Short mmCIF file of C-alpha atoms in Angstrom, two decimals:
data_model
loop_
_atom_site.label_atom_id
_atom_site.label_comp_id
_atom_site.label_asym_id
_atom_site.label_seq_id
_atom_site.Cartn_x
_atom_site.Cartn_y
_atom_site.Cartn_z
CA UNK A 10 73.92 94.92 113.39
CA UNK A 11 76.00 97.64 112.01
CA UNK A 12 76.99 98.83 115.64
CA UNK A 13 78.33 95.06 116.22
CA UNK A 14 80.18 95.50 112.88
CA UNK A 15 82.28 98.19 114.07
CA UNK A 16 82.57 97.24 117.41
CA UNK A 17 84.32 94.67 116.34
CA UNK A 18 86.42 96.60 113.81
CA UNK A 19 87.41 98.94 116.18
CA UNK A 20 89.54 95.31 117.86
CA UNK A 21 91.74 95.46 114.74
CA UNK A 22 95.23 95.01 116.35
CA UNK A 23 97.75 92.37 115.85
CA UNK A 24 96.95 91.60 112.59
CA UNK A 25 97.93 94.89 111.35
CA UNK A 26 101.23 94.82 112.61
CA UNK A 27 101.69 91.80 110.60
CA UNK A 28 100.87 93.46 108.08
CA UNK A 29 102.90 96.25 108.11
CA UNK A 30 105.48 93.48 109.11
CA UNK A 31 105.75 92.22 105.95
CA UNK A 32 105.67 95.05 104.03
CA UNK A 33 108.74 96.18 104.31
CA UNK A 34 111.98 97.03 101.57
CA UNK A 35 111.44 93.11 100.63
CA UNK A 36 107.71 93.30 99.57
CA UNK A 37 108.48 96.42 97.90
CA UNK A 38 111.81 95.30 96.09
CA UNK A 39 110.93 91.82 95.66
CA UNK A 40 107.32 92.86 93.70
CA UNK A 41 108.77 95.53 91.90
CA UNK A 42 111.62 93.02 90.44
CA UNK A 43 108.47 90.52 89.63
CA UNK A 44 106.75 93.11 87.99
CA UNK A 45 109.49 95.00 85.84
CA UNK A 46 110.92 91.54 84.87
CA UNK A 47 107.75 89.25 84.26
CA UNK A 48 104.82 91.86 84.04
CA UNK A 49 101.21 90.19 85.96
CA UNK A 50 102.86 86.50 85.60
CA UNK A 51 103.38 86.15 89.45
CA UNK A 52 100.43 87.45 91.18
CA UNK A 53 99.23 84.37 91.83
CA UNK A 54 102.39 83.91 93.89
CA UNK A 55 100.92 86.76 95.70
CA UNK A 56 97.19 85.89 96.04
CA UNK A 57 98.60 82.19 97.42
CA UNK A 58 101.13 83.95 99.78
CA UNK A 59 98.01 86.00 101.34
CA UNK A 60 96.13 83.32 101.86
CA UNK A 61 98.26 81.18 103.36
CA UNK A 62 99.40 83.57 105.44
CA UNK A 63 95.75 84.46 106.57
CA UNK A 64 95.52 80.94 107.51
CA UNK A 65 98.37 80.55 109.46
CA UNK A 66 98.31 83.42 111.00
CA UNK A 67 94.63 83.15 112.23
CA UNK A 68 96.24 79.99 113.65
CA UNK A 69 98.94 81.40 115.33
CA UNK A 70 96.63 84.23 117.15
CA UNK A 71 94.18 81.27 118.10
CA UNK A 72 96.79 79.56 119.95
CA UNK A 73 98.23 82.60 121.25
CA UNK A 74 94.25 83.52 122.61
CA UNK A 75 93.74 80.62 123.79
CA UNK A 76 97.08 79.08 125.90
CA UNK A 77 97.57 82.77 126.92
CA UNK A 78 101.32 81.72 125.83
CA UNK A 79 103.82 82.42 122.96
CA UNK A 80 104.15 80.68 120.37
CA UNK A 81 107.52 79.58 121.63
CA UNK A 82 106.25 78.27 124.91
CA UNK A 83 103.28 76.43 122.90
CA UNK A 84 106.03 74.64 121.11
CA UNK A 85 108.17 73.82 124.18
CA UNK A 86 105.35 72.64 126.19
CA UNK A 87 103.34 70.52 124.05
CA UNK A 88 106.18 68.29 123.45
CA UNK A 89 106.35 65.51 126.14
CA UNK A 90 109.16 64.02 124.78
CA UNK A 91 112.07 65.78 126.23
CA UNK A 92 114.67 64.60 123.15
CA UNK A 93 112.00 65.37 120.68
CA UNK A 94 111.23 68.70 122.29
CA UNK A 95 115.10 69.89 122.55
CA UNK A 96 115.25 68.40 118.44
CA UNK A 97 112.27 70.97 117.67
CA UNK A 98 113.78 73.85 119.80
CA UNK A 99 117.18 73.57 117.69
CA UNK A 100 114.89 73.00 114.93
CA UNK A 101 112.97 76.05 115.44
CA UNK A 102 116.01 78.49 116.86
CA UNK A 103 118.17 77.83 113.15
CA UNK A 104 114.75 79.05 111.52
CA UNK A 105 114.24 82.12 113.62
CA UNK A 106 117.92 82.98 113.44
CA UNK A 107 118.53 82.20 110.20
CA UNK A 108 115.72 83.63 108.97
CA UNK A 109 115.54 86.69 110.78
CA UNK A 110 119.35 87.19 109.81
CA UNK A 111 118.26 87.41 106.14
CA UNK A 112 115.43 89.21 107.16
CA UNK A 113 117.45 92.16 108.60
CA UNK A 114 119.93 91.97 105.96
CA UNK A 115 117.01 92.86 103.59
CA UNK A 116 115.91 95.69 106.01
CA UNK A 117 119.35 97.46 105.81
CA UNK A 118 119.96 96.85 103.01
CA UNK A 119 116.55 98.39 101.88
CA UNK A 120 117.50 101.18 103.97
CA UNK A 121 120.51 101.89 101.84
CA UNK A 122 118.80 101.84 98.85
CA UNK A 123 116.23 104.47 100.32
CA UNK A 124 118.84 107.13 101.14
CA UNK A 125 120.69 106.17 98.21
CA UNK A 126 117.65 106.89 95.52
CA UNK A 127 117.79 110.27 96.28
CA UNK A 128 121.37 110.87 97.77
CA UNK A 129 123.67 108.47 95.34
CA UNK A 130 126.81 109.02 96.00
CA UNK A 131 127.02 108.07 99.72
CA UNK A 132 129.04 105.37 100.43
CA UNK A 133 127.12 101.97 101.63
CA UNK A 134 129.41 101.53 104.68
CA UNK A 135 128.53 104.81 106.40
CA UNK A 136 124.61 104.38 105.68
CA UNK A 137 124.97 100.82 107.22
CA UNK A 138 126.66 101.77 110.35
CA UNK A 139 124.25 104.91 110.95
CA UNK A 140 121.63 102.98 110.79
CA UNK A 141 122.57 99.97 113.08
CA UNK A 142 123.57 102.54 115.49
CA UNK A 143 120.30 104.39 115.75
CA UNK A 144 118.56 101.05 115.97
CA UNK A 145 120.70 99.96 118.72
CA UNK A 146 120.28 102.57 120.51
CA UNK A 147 115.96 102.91 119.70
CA UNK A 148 116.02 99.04 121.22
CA UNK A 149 118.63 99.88 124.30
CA UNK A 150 116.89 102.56 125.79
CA UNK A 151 113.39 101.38 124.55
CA UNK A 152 111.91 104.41 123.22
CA UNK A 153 110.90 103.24 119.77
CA UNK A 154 107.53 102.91 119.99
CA UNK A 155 106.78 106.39 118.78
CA UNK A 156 109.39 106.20 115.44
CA UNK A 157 108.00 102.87 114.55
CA UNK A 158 104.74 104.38 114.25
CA UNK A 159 105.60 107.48 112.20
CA UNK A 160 107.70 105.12 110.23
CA UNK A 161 104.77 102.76 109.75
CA UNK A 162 102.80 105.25 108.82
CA UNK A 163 105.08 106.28 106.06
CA UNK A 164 104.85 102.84 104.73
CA UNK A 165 101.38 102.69 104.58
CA UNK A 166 101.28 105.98 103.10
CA UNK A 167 103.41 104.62 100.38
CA UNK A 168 101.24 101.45 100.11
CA UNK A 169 98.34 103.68 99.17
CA UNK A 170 100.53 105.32 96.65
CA UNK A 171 101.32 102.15 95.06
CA UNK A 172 97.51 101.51 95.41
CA UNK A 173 96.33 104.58 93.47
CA UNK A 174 98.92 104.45 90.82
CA UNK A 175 97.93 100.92 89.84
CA UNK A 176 94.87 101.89 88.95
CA UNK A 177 96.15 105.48 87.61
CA UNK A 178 98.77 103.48 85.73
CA UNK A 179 95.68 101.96 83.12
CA UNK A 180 96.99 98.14 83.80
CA UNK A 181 95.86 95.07 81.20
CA UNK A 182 92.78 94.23 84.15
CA UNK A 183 92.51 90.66 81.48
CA UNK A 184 96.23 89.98 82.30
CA UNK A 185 95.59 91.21 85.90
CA UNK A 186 92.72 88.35 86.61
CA UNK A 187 94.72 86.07 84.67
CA UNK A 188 98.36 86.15 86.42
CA UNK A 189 96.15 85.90 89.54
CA UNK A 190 94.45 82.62 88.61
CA UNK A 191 96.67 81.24 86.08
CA UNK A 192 99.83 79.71 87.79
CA UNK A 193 102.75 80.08 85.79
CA UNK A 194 106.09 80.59 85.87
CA UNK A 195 108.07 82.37 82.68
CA UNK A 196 110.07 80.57 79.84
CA UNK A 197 113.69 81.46 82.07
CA UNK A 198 112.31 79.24 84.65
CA UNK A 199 115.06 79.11 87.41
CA UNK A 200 115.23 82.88 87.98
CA UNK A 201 111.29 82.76 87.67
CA UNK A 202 111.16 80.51 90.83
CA UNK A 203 113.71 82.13 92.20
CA UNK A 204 110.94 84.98 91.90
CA UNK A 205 107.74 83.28 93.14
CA UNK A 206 109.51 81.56 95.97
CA UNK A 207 110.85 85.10 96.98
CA UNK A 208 107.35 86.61 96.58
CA UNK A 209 106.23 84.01 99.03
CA UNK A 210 108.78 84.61 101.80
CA UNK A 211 108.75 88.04 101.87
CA UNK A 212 104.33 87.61 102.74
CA UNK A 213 104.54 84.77 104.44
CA UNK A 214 106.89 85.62 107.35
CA UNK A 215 108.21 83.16 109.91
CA UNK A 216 108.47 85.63 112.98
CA UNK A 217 105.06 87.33 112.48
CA UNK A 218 103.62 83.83 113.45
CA UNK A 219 105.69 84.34 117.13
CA UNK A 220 104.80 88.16 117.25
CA UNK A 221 100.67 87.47 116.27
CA UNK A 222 100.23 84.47 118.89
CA UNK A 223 102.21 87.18 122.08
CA UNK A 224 100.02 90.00 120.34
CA UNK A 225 97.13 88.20 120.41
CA UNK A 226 96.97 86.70 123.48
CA UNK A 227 97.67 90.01 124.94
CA UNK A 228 95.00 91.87 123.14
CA UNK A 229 92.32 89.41 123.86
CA UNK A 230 91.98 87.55 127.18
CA UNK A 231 88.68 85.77 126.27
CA UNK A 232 88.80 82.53 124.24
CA UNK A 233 85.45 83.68 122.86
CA UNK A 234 87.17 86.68 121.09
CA UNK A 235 88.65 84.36 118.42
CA UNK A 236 86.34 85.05 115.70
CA UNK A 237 87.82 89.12 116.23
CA UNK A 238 91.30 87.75 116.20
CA UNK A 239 90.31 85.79 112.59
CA UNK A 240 88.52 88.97 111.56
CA UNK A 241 91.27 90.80 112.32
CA UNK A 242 93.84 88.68 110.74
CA UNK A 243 91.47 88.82 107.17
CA UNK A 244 91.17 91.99 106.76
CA UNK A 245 94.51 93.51 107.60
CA UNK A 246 96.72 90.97 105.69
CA UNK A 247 94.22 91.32 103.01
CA UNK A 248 94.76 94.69 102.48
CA UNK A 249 98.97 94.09 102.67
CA UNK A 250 98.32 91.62 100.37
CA UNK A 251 96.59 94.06 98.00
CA UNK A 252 99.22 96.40 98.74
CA UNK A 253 101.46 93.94 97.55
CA UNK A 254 99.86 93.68 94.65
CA UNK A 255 99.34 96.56 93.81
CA UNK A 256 102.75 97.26 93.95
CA UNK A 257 103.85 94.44 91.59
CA UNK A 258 100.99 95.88 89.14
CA UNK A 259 102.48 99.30 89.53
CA UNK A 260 106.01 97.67 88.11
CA UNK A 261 104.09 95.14 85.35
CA UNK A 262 102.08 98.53 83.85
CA UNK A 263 105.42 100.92 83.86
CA UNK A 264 108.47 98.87 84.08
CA UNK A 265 107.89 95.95 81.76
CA UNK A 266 108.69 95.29 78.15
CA UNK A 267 110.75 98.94 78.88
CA UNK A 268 114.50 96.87 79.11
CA UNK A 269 115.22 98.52 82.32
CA UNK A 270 116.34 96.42 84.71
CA UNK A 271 115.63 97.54 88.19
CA UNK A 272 119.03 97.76 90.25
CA UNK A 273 118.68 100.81 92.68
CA UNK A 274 115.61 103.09 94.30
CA UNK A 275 115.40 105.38 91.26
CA UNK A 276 114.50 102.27 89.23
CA UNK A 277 111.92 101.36 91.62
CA UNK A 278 110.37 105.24 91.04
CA UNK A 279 109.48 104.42 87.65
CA UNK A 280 106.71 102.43 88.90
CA UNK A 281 105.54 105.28 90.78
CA UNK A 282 106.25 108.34 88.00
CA UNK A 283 102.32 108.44 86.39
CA UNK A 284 100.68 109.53 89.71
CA UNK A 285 104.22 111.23 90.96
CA UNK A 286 106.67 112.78 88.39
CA UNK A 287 109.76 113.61 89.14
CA UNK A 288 108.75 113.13 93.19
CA UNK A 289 108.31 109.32 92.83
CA UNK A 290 112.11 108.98 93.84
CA UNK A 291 111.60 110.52 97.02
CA UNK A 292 108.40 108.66 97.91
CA UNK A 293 110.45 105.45 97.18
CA UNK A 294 113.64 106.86 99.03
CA UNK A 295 111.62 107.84 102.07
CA UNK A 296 109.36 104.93 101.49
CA UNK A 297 112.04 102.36 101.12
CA UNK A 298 114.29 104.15 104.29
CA UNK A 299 111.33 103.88 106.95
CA UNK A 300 110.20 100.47 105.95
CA UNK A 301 113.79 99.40 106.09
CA UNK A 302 114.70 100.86 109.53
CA UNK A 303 110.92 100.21 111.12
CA UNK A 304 111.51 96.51 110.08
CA UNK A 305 115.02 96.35 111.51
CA UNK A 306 113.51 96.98 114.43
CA UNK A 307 111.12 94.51 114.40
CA UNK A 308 112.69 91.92 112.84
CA UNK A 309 115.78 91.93 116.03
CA UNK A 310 112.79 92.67 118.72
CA UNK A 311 110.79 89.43 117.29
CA UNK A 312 114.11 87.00 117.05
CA UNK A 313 114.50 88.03 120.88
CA UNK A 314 110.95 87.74 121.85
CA UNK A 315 110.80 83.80 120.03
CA UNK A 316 113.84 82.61 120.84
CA UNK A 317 113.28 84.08 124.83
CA UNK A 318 110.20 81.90 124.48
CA UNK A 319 111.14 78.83 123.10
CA UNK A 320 113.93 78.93 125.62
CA UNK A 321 111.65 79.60 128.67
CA UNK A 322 113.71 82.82 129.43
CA UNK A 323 112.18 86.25 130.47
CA UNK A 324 110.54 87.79 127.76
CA UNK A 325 111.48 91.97 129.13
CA UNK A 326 113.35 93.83 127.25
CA UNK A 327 116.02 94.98 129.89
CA UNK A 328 116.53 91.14 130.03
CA UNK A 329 119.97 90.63 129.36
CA UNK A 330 119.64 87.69 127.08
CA UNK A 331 116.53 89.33 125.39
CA UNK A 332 119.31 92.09 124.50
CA UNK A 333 121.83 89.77 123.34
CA UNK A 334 119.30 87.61 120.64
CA UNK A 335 118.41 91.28 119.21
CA UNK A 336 121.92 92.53 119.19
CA UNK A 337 123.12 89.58 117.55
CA UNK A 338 120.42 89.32 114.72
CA UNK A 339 121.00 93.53 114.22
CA UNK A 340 125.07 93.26 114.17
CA UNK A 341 124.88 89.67 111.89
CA UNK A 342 122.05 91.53 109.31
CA UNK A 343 124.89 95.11 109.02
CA UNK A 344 127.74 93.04 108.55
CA UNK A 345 125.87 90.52 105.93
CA UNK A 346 124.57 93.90 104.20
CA UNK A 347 128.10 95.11 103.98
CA UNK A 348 129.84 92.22 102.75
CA UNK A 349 127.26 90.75 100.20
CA UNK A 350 125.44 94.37 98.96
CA UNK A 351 127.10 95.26 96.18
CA UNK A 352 124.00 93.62 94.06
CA UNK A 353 121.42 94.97 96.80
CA UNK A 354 118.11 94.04 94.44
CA UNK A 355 119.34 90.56 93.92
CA UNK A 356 120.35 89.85 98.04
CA UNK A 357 116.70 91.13 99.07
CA UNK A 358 115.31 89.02 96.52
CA UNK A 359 117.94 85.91 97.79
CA UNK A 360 116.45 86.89 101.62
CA UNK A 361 113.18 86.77 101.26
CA UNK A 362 113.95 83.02 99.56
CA UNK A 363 115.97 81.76 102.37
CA UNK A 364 112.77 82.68 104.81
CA UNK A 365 110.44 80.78 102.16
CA UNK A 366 112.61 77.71 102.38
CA UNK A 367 112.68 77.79 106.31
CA UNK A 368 109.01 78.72 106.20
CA UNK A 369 107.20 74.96 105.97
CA UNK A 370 109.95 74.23 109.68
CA UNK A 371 107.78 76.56 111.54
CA UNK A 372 104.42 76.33 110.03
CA UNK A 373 104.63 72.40 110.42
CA UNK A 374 105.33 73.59 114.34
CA UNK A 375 102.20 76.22 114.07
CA UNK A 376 100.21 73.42 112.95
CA UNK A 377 101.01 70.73 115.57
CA UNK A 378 100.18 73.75 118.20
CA UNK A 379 96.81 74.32 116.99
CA UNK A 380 95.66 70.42 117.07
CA UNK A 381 96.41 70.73 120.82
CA UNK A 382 93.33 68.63 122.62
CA UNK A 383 93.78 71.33 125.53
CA UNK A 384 92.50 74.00 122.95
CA UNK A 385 88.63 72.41 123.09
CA UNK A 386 86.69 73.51 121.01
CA UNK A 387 89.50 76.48 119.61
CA UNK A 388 91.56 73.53 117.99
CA UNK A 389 92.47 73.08 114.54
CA UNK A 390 88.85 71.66 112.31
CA UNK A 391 89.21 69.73 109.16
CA UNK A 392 89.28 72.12 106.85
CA UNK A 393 92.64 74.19 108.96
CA UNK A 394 93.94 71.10 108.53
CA UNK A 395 94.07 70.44 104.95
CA UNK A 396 94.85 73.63 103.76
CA UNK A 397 97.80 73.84 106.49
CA UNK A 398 99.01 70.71 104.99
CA UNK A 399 98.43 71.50 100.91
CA UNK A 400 100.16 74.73 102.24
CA UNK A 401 103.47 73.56 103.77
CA UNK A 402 103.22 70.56 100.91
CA UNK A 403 102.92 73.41 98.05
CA UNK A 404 105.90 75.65 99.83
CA UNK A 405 108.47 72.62 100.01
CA UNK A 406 107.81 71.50 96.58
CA UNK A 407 108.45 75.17 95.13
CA UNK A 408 111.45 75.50 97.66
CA UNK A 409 112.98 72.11 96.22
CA UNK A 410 112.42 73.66 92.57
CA UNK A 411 113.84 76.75 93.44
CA UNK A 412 117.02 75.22 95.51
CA UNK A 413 119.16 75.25 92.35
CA UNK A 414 119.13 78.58 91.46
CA UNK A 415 119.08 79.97 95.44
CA UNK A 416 122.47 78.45 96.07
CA UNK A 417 123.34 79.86 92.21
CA UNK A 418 122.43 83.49 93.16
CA UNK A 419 123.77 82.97 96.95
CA UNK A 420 127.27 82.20 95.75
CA UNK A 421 127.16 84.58 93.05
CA UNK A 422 126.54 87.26 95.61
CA UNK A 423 129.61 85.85 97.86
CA UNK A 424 131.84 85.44 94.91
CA UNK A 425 130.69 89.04 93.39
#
């Protein structure tokens, strides 16, 4: 029994790339601003994000296992309707680039304000540019397999940090179990959604869904490994989504009621100072800097890899037009980081909204996928079903509440 247990732990894969996917500069930025600003009040945000994004990915993978496919080519091909299919490929291509746009804008961004906590007086325009050109050039020649795991492993080095300072840091455990259970949103209620909705889009991220269903489908040829694709998917984005937590915790226990507001890296330290001291800013610098340029990567690599699919183009990455989706979605996030980071805590925390608000486009799509009848047995049951739906239905009604005060902060950051 115990031998079967590990044998199928040791299949742990896709889902942790997902993972460390969405823990990137936005997890950490956006959860530290929840914290410092609003204390435990938005974990639930957190503990719903997880979920859903447990469900939906488990999806994804199950689609990807089963069709052998993308989740791009599920999406073109299940569509008989060639109108209908061309309205859901525009459909999904504004999502992905859109999304993945403000995704990347967050990751350099991010970046900046790593090398920045700890080296302040470098301009923004020089960090930008250095670090679009070594990502370029880690994605040309194709040799960044090897950073992006030392940089991942950084970031989950810093997610343990976050971990053991939550519970160094002496939190209110009542408040703790009652921000998690306890939806609510503070008195100054558009920034608050403004908050939550962020807190969702930076765990629930459109182009993991595209990278889990090709990961997936690679990893496991056999329909009948689905149940280690769902294990997988549970307990890797369970642990981000502790991580995440734990990081918002970190910020409620050491930030709040304080009147700092956090506006840079060395604000985001004082979370970390209790189990740290005076080296908390470089954990977050070097924290912040390899989660930033690791998801910079990913973010242009997974925009080329879903829009390649939904396309029906090769899916390489000498491919030409695989280069061209990434090069577009890494040039578009350095020039948006340049022109609108002058308030770089408040356009991470705008980002991750914009990818919540796209979110239910391509979740409805990862839902329609996994009802296909040619999935047997593997399709969609009742109970995928409804909490797919309450899902999407709970994400659009937050988005519309939070629409107000997204456009607000957007043009304040293209005015500022």
């Amino acid at each position: 029994m115990s031998s079967s247990i590990v044998q199928r732990l040791k299949s742990i894969g896709p889902g942790a790339l997902v993972a460390a996917g969405f823990i990137g500069p936005g997890t950490v930025t956006t959860c530290t601003v929840s914290g410092a600003n609003y204390g435990y009040t938005m974990l639930w945000a957190l503990l719903f994000a997880t979920v859903a994004t447990i469900i939906f990915q488990e999806m994804a993978a199950r689609v990807g296992i089963v069709s052998q496919k993308g989740l791009g080519e599920n999406i073109r091909d299940r569509i008989p309707n060639k109108a209908l299919m061309w309205i859901a490929i525009v459909v999904v291509l504004i999502a992905i680039f859109v999304g993945n746009i403000a995704y990347e804008t967050g990751n350099i961004t991010g970046g900046i304000l790593g090398i920045q906590a700890f080296a302040p007086d470098i301009p923004m325009i020089p960090i930008v540019i250095v670090l679009g050109l070594l990502a370029f050039a880690a994605m040309w020649i194709g040799s960044y397999k090897v950073v992006e795991v030392i940089l991942t492993a950084i970031v989950v080095f810093m997610g343990v940090v976050f971990a053991v300072t939550a519970f160094a840091s002496s939190p209110d455990w009542g408040a703790v179990v009652h921000g998690l259970f306890m939806p609510a949103l503070p008195a100054e209620g558009s920034a608050g959604i403004l908050t939550a909705v962020g807190l969702i889009g930076t765990t629930i991220v459109p182009y993991n869904l595209f990278l889990h269903a090709s990961g997936a489908g690679e990893r496991w040829k056999d329909p009948e490994k689905v149940s280690d694709a769902r294990l997988d998917a549970v307990i890797s984005i369970g642990l981000g989504g502790i991580i995440s937590m734990a990081i918002l915790i970190c910020a409620a226990a050491n930030i709040y009621g304080t009147g700092v507001t956090v506006a840079n890296g060395k604000d985001m330290a004082l979370a970390l100072q209790p189990l740290l001291g005076s080296w908390a800013t470089w954990m977050i610098g070097l924290g912040l800097l390899a989660a930033g340029f690791s998801s910079a990567i990913t973010a242009s690599l997974s925009a080329a890899y879903a829009v390649n699919g939904v396309l029906g183009w090769k899916k390489t990455l000498k491919d030409i037009k695989f280069k061209v989706i990434w090069m577009i979605v890494l040039l578009a996030g350095c020039i948006m980081a340049i022109v609108l980071g002058h308030s770089p805590t408040e356009l991470i925390l705008v980002a991750q909204a914009a990818n919540a608000i796209l979110l239910p486009f391509i979740a409805f799509f990862v839902l329609y996928c996994a009802n296909g009848k040619d999935l047997g047995k593997w399709r969609n049951h009742l109970f995928a079903n409804i909490a797919g739906v309450v899902i999407i239905v709970i994400t659009l009604f937050m988005c519309w509440r939070n629409m107000s005060s997204f456009l607000s902060s957007l043009t304040s950051l293209i005015g500022g």
